[in-house]
Amino acid sequence: MTTPDNAPEASAAVRLRPEIVATAAYKQGKPAPADAFKLSSNENPFPPIQAVTDAIAGSTTNRYPDASAAALRARLAERFSLPVEAVHTGAGSVSILAQLIQAVAAPGDEVVYAWRSFEAYPGLVTVAGATSVQVPNLPDHRHDLPAMAAAVTDRTRAIIVCTPNNPTSTIVTVDEFTRFMAEVPSTVLVILDEAYAEFVTDETAVRGTDFLAKHPNLVVLRTFSKAYGLAALRIGYALGDPYVLNAARNTAIPLSVTEPAQRAAMAALDHDQELMAQVDVLVEQRDRTWKALTEQGWEIPRPQGNFVWFPTGDFTEEAADLFMDGGIVGRALGEGIRVSIGEPESVEKLLAVSAEIVAKLPTGA
Ligand SMILES: Cc1ncc(COP(=O)(O)O)c(C=O)c1O
């Protein structure tokens, strides 16, 4: 078997696409040591509710799932007052993102997105053979939407807007998004990644569904992985124009949304109130954590996802080690650390280590 250490001479090796060889594989959050809290993947700390466990247990495994996820799509269509064809499901919203990018972008084409943002975006664009155009976030860690709109060229096929943005937890406002959509040509696909929409409490934040009727070039991405706690089952959905969603369906791997996932998602929707009460608990914990961090002297953007962003700058690696030593496994991402809002018992530990780190931070970090 070939390993990175015994890679064959390039001339004798299978001819791979060089840009794929050069791509780093998707990095999952680190596993937590026994006594630490794993706050590196923005997961929901609540265990599954009984109705979800029952739905999974009641699934059959010898038959293929319904490839069109008809029942679930009908439920979502009703919920968002959209036709069924305007709803598409995928094995996690990241699968739909891949489908959409492949449907619009090929070699020579560009996909614009903010940076820093969700770490899966660069890889998905590369796999499609297209080119990433990364637009730096503003100093306050929010998307610079005017600069993103200005980055559109004849080669641009898609723009990804992430709100709340992973990892900075900042939102895009309705006003910003209204101006942005007015500027972006209708021939360019806009993907609004709302993986954390259910955690948003800021009333000025954009809600993508309000823009669908006016903008057929907009697709809204949502997931059952976060607020609904179904990350392991891999199920997400897209809302948008059937013309675009049919193209995504054409690039999809057939039958990849499993029956347990479809059934669990239906059960989760049936118990929406119970699950949204859990979200309320996490939101309260998030806001309390942010307030305490601010009082400690951190300049942390006001979080709207189920995670907070520590702008640790050049001190990031040391800070991540200190968090780890203190029993908090966050995610170090270049110039900062993302820490998920997890078990209530994690807060005290988090605040103890963060107080220690802020005291050591070089000023201006
Ligand atoms: C911004 C963003 N979009 C999409 C996803 C993917 O979620 P899913 O589990 O639905 O594939 C994530 C997961 O972390 C995310 O942070």
XYZ file of C-alpha atoms and ligand atoms in Angstrom:
381
model
C 0.000 0.000 0.000
C 1.176 3.515 -0.717
C 1.602 5.914 2.171
C 2.838 9.513 2.030
C 6.274 8.163 3.014
C 6.615 5.648 0.213
C 4.771 7.504 -2.560
C 5.910 6.099 -5.912
C 7.874 8.109 -8.452
C 5.399 10.481 -10.093
C 6.154 8.979 -13.521
C 5.092 5.469 -12.398
C 2.109 6.434 -10.259
C -1.563 6.489 -11.157
C -2.241 9.830 -12.804
C -4.242 11.786 -10.286
C -5.498 15.342 -10.650
C -2.662 17.398 -9.149
C -5.031 19.831 -7.443
C -6.709 16.891 -5.677
C -3.382 15.453 -4.509
C -2.501 18.893 -3.130
C -5.826 19.270 -1.292
C -5.869 18.573 2.439
C -8.635 16.103 3.342
C -11.531 17.504 5.432
C -10.260 17.734 8.994
C -12.714 16.605 11.643
C -12.703 18.125 15.119
C -10.214 16.430 17.443
C -11.523 13.616 19.673
C -11.635 14.716 23.282
C -9.514 13.119 26.023
C -11.643 11.318 28.627
C -12.072 14.238 31.036
C -12.330 16.997 28.409
C -15.315 18.508 26.604
C -15.368 18.059 22.815
C -16.369 21.491 21.616
C -14.686 21.296 18.227
C -17.489 20.353 15.804
C -20.471 22.551 16.691
C -22.479 19.506 17.681
C -25.623 19.522 19.778
C -24.812 18.237 23.288
C -28.335 16.925 23.955
C -28.804 13.175 23.461
C -31.479 12.131 20.934
C -35.098 12.452 22.010
C -37.068 9.210 22.329
C -39.127 9.841 19.179
C -35.947 10.022 17.083
C -34.521 6.857 18.636
C -37.833 5.079 17.958
C -37.919 6.302 14.346
C -34.429 4.960 13.709
C -35.243 1.652 15.393
C -38.334 1.297 13.204
C -36.390 1.645 9.951
C -35.900 -1.239 7.564
C -32.369 -1.906 6.304
C -32.897 -4.471 3.530
C -34.717 -2.067 1.182
C -33.354 1.047 -0.452
C -34.654 4.351 0.868
C -37.128 6.497 -1.061
C -34.729 8.241 -3.437
C -36.933 11.315 -3.632
C -37.511 11.584 0.155
C -41.094 12.408 -0.809
C -42.657 12.397 2.658
C -39.974 14.549 4.232
C -39.925 16.986 1.328
C -43.700 17.311 1.516
C -43.410 18.130 5.219
C -40.745 20.754 4.608
C -42.657 22.200 1.649
C -45.698 22.656 3.869
C -43.609 24.237 6.596
C -42.073 26.819 4.269
C -45.165 27.253 2.034
C -43.233 26.138 -1.037
C -43.972 23.596 -3.773
C -42.417 20.166 -3.134
C -40.089 20.625 -6.136
C -38.599 23.661 -4.360
C -37.260 21.369 -1.613
C -34.258 19.076 -2.041
C -32.703 16.794 0.573
C -29.137 15.570 0.826
C -26.839 13.488 3.012
C -25.987 16.543 5.084
C -26.227 20.068 3.729
C -22.563 19.780 2.764
C -23.579 17.164 0.149
C -26.035 19.607 -1.373
C -23.364 22.273 -1.383
C -21.115 19.917 -3.372
C -23.972 19.143 -5.773
C -24.742 22.799 -6.360
C -21.121 23.735 -6.965
C -20.713 20.863 -9.429
C -23.924 21.879 -11.157
C -22.709 25.421 -11.836
C -18.902 25.504 -11.784
C -16.328 23.703 -13.929
C -12.634 24.368 -14.730
C -12.129 28.043 -15.534
C -15.119 29.119 -13.421
C -14.964 30.941 -10.103
C -16.794 30.526 -6.812
C -16.711 33.492 -4.438
C -16.998 33.137 -0.677
C -15.880 35.001 2.420
C -12.784 34.009 4.297
C -12.598 32.924 6.951
C -15.684 30.771 6.573
C -16.708 27.088 6.626
C -13.565 25.054 6.022
C -15.304 22.683 3.574
C -15.812 25.406 0.933
C -12.283 25.483 -0.585
C -12.156 21.700 -1.027
C -15.579 21.484 -2.662
C -14.655 24.165 -5.180
C -11.367 22.412 -5.991
C -13.092 19.047 -6.470
C -15.403 20.675 -9.016
C -12.272 21.843 -10.863
C -13.242 25.474 -10.314
C -11.301 28.312 -8.675
C -11.959 29.796 -5.230
C -12.115 33.567 -4.838
C -11.863 34.334 -1.128
C -12.991 37.752 0.101
C -11.588 38.693 3.535
C -14.064 39.320 6.334
C -14.292 42.823 7.794
C -12.193 43.659 10.892
C -15.284 42.942 13.008
C -15.268 39.368 11.569
C -18.458 39.868 9.513
C -18.826 39.197 5.779
C -17.902 42.118 3.533
C -20.880 41.763 1.190
C -20.119 44.811 -0.992
C -16.616 43.409 -1.614
C -18.094 39.972 -2.361
C -20.483 41.474 -4.902
C -17.598 43.467 -6.399
C -15.562 40.243 -6.767
C -18.034 38.922 -9.358
C -16.537 38.575 -12.837
C -17.654 36.932 -16.088
C -16.246 33.711 -14.679
C -18.225 33.746 -11.406
C -20.782 30.950 -11.217
C -21.650 30.939 -7.509
C -21.275 32.970 -4.330
C -21.565 31.321 -0.923
C -22.805 33.480 1.952
C -22.655 31.864 5.393
C -24.911 33.258 8.125
C -24.256 32.774 10.974
C -20.754 32.412 9.647
C -18.769 29.391 10.710
C -16.417 30.044 12.508
C -16.944 33.702 13.502
C -20.624 33.246 14.521
C -21.560 36.595 12.919
C -24.699 37.239 10.885
C -25.552 39.009 7.650
C -28.333 41.554 8.099
C -31.511 41.840 6.018
C -30.380 45.247 4.738
C -26.948 43.997 3.718
C -28.420 40.993 1.957
C -31.084 43.061 0.173
C -28.416 45.363 -1.278
C -26.213 42.395 -2.137
C -28.925 40.514 -4.029
C -29.737 43.666 -5.980
C -26.110 43.872 -7.128
C -25.387 40.244 -7.973
C -26.352 39.282 -11.545
C -29.338 36.933 -11.733
C -27.182 34.464 -13.693
C -24.930 33.865 -10.660
C -26.104 31.317 -8.090
C -26.172 32.624 -4.513
C -25.991 29.897 -1.877
C -27.078 31.110 1.544
C -25.683 28.623 4.050
C -27.971 28.801 7.085
C -26.737 25.692 8.906
C -27.167 27.521 12.244
C -30.351 29.496 11.476
C -32.306 28.128 14.453
C -29.830 29.670 16.924
C -30.209 33.218 15.583
C -31.885 35.717 17.912
C -30.727 38.983 16.310
C -33.819 40.472 14.712
C -31.814 42.281 12.046
C -30.499 38.961 10.681
C -31.432 37.820 7.185
C -33.837 34.889 6.791
C -33.151 33.445 3.363
C -36.651 32.090 2.871
C -37.993 35.667 2.712
C -35.912 36.250 -0.440
C -36.745 33.120 -2.415
C -39.833 34.451 -4.191
C -37.962 37.425 -5.589
C -34.642 35.753 -6.435
C -34.682 32.510 -8.446
C -30.864 32.515 -8.315
C -30.945 32.012 -4.516
C -30.739 28.631 -2.765
C -31.048 28.407 1.028
C -29.242 25.553 2.775
C -30.423 24.157 6.101
C -29.478 21.111 8.140
C -30.820 18.700 10.732
C -27.261 18.258 12.099
C -27.163 21.188 14.508
C -30.379 22.419 16.159
C -32.136 19.102 15.480
C -29.231 16.998 16.759
C -29.068 14.516 13.859
C -25.423 15.062 12.842
C -24.605 11.349 12.765
C -27.453 10.566 10.368
C -26.336 13.048 7.693
C -29.396 14.904 6.546
C -29.872 18.447 5.314
C -32.040 20.265 2.806
C -32.119 23.054 0.280
C -34.917 25.459 -0.604
C -34.900 27.205 -3.948
C -35.959 27.327 -7.564
C -36.739 23.833 -8.957
C -34.708 24.690 -12.074
C -31.560 24.959 -9.944
C -32.464 22.167 -7.512
C -33.109 19.754 -10.404
C -29.548 20.407 -11.572
C -28.307 19.616 -8.042
C -30.356 16.388 -8.154
C -28.629 15.513 -11.443
C -25.196 15.675 -9.795
C -26.257 13.818 -6.622
C -25.170 10.308 -5.745
C -28.482 8.425 -5.926
C -30.037 7.045 -2.741
C -27.529 8.663 -0.394
C -30.190 10.010 1.990
C -30.901 6.935 4.095
C -34.243 5.792 5.408
C -33.282 6.144 9.110
C -32.238 9.721 8.333
C -35.520 10.539 6.580
C -37.572 8.967 9.368
C -35.560 10.660 12.103
C -35.936 14.041 10.398
C -39.712 13.577 10.237
C -39.789 12.614 13.917
C -37.681 15.652 14.764
C -40.114 17.923 12.908
C -42.987 16.259 14.774
C -41.237 17.237 18.034
C -40.113 20.644 16.944
C -41.193 22.396 20.142
C -39.250 20.025 22.370
C -36.134 20.458 20.224
C -36.473 24.232 19.992
C -36.688 24.326 23.800
C -33.242 22.689 23.795
C -32.056 25.339 21.352
C -33.324 28.009 23.767
C -31.179 26.479 26.506
C -28.106 26.576 24.256
C -28.833 30.151 23.183
C -29.123 31.271 26.804
C -25.860 29.491 27.613
C -24.193 31.073 24.564
C -25.253 34.588 25.500
C -24.189 34.083 29.113
C -20.809 32.726 27.977
C -20.273 35.645 25.587
C -21.112 38.172 28.308
C -18.677 36.545 30.724
C -15.940 36.420 28.081
C -16.468 40.084 27.268
C -16.148 40.919 30.958
C -12.874 38.977 30.983
C -11.576 41.392 28.322
C -12.073 39.325 25.155
C -13.165 41.096 21.997
C -15.443 38.377 20.736
C -17.948 39.026 17.953
C -21.485 38.685 19.278
C -22.281 35.014 18.589
C -25.405 33.935 16.739
C -24.550 30.286 16.064
C -23.992 27.570 18.691
C -20.323 28.543 18.958
C -18.035 31.452 19.824
C -14.941 32.743 18.051
C -11.806 33.639 19.983
C -9.641 35.939 17.819
C -6.322 34.760 19.231
C -4.191 35.861 16.244
C -0.570 34.723 16.379
C -1.214 33.220 19.815
C -3.678 30.647 18.408
C -1.590 27.479 18.681
C -0.545 28.253 22.272
C -4.111 29.184 23.182
C -5.472 25.941 21.682
C -2.956 23.965 23.760
C -3.971 25.867 26.894
C -7.643 25.161 26.161
C -6.796 21.479 25.684
C -4.808 21.366 28.942
C -7.803 22.960 30.658
C -10.178 20.279 29.338
C -11.681 22.216 26.422
C -11.182 20.840 22.910
C -11.888 23.721 20.538
C -10.977 24.093 16.877
C -7.913 26.166 16.027
C -8.441 27.743 12.615
C -5.500 29.880 11.572
C -6.040 33.177 13.347
C -8.560 32.093 15.957
C -10.246 29.324 17.892
C -13.857 28.247 17.534
C -15.448 26.755 20.605
C -18.909 25.182 20.493
C -21.575 25.759 23.111
C -21.793 22.317 24.679
C -22.776 20.649 27.903
C -23.805 23.151 30.620
C -20.994 21.795 32.810
C -18.439 22.874 30.187
C -19.062 26.586 30.799
C -17.212 26.837 34.092
C -14.187 25.027 32.649
C -14.250 27.168 29.515
C -14.370 30.417 31.468
C -11.568 29.335 33.791
C -9.207 28.629 30.883
C -10.280 31.651 28.851
C -9.473 33.927 31.811
C -6.013 32.412 31.950
C -5.490 32.840 28.192
C -6.738 36.420 27.916
C -4.213 37.441 30.553
C -1.426 36.007 28.365
C -2.642 37.402 25.044
C -0.380 39.956 23.416
C -2.470 43.136 23.165
C -4.268 43.681 19.892
C -4.919 39.955 19.325
C -21.657 26.559 7.836
C -21.888 25.098 7.704
N -22.530 24.644 6.640
C -22.776 23.346 6.470
C -22.352 22.425 7.409
C -22.592 20.980 7.135
O -23.579 20.451 7.862
P -24.176 19.032 7.510
O -23.946 18.206 8.710
O -25.621 19.285 7.225
O -23.480 18.501 6.289
C -21.679 22.842 8.551
C -21.209 21.872 9.540
O -20.435 22.110 10.400
C -21.432 24.223 8.693
O -20.769 24.691 9.747
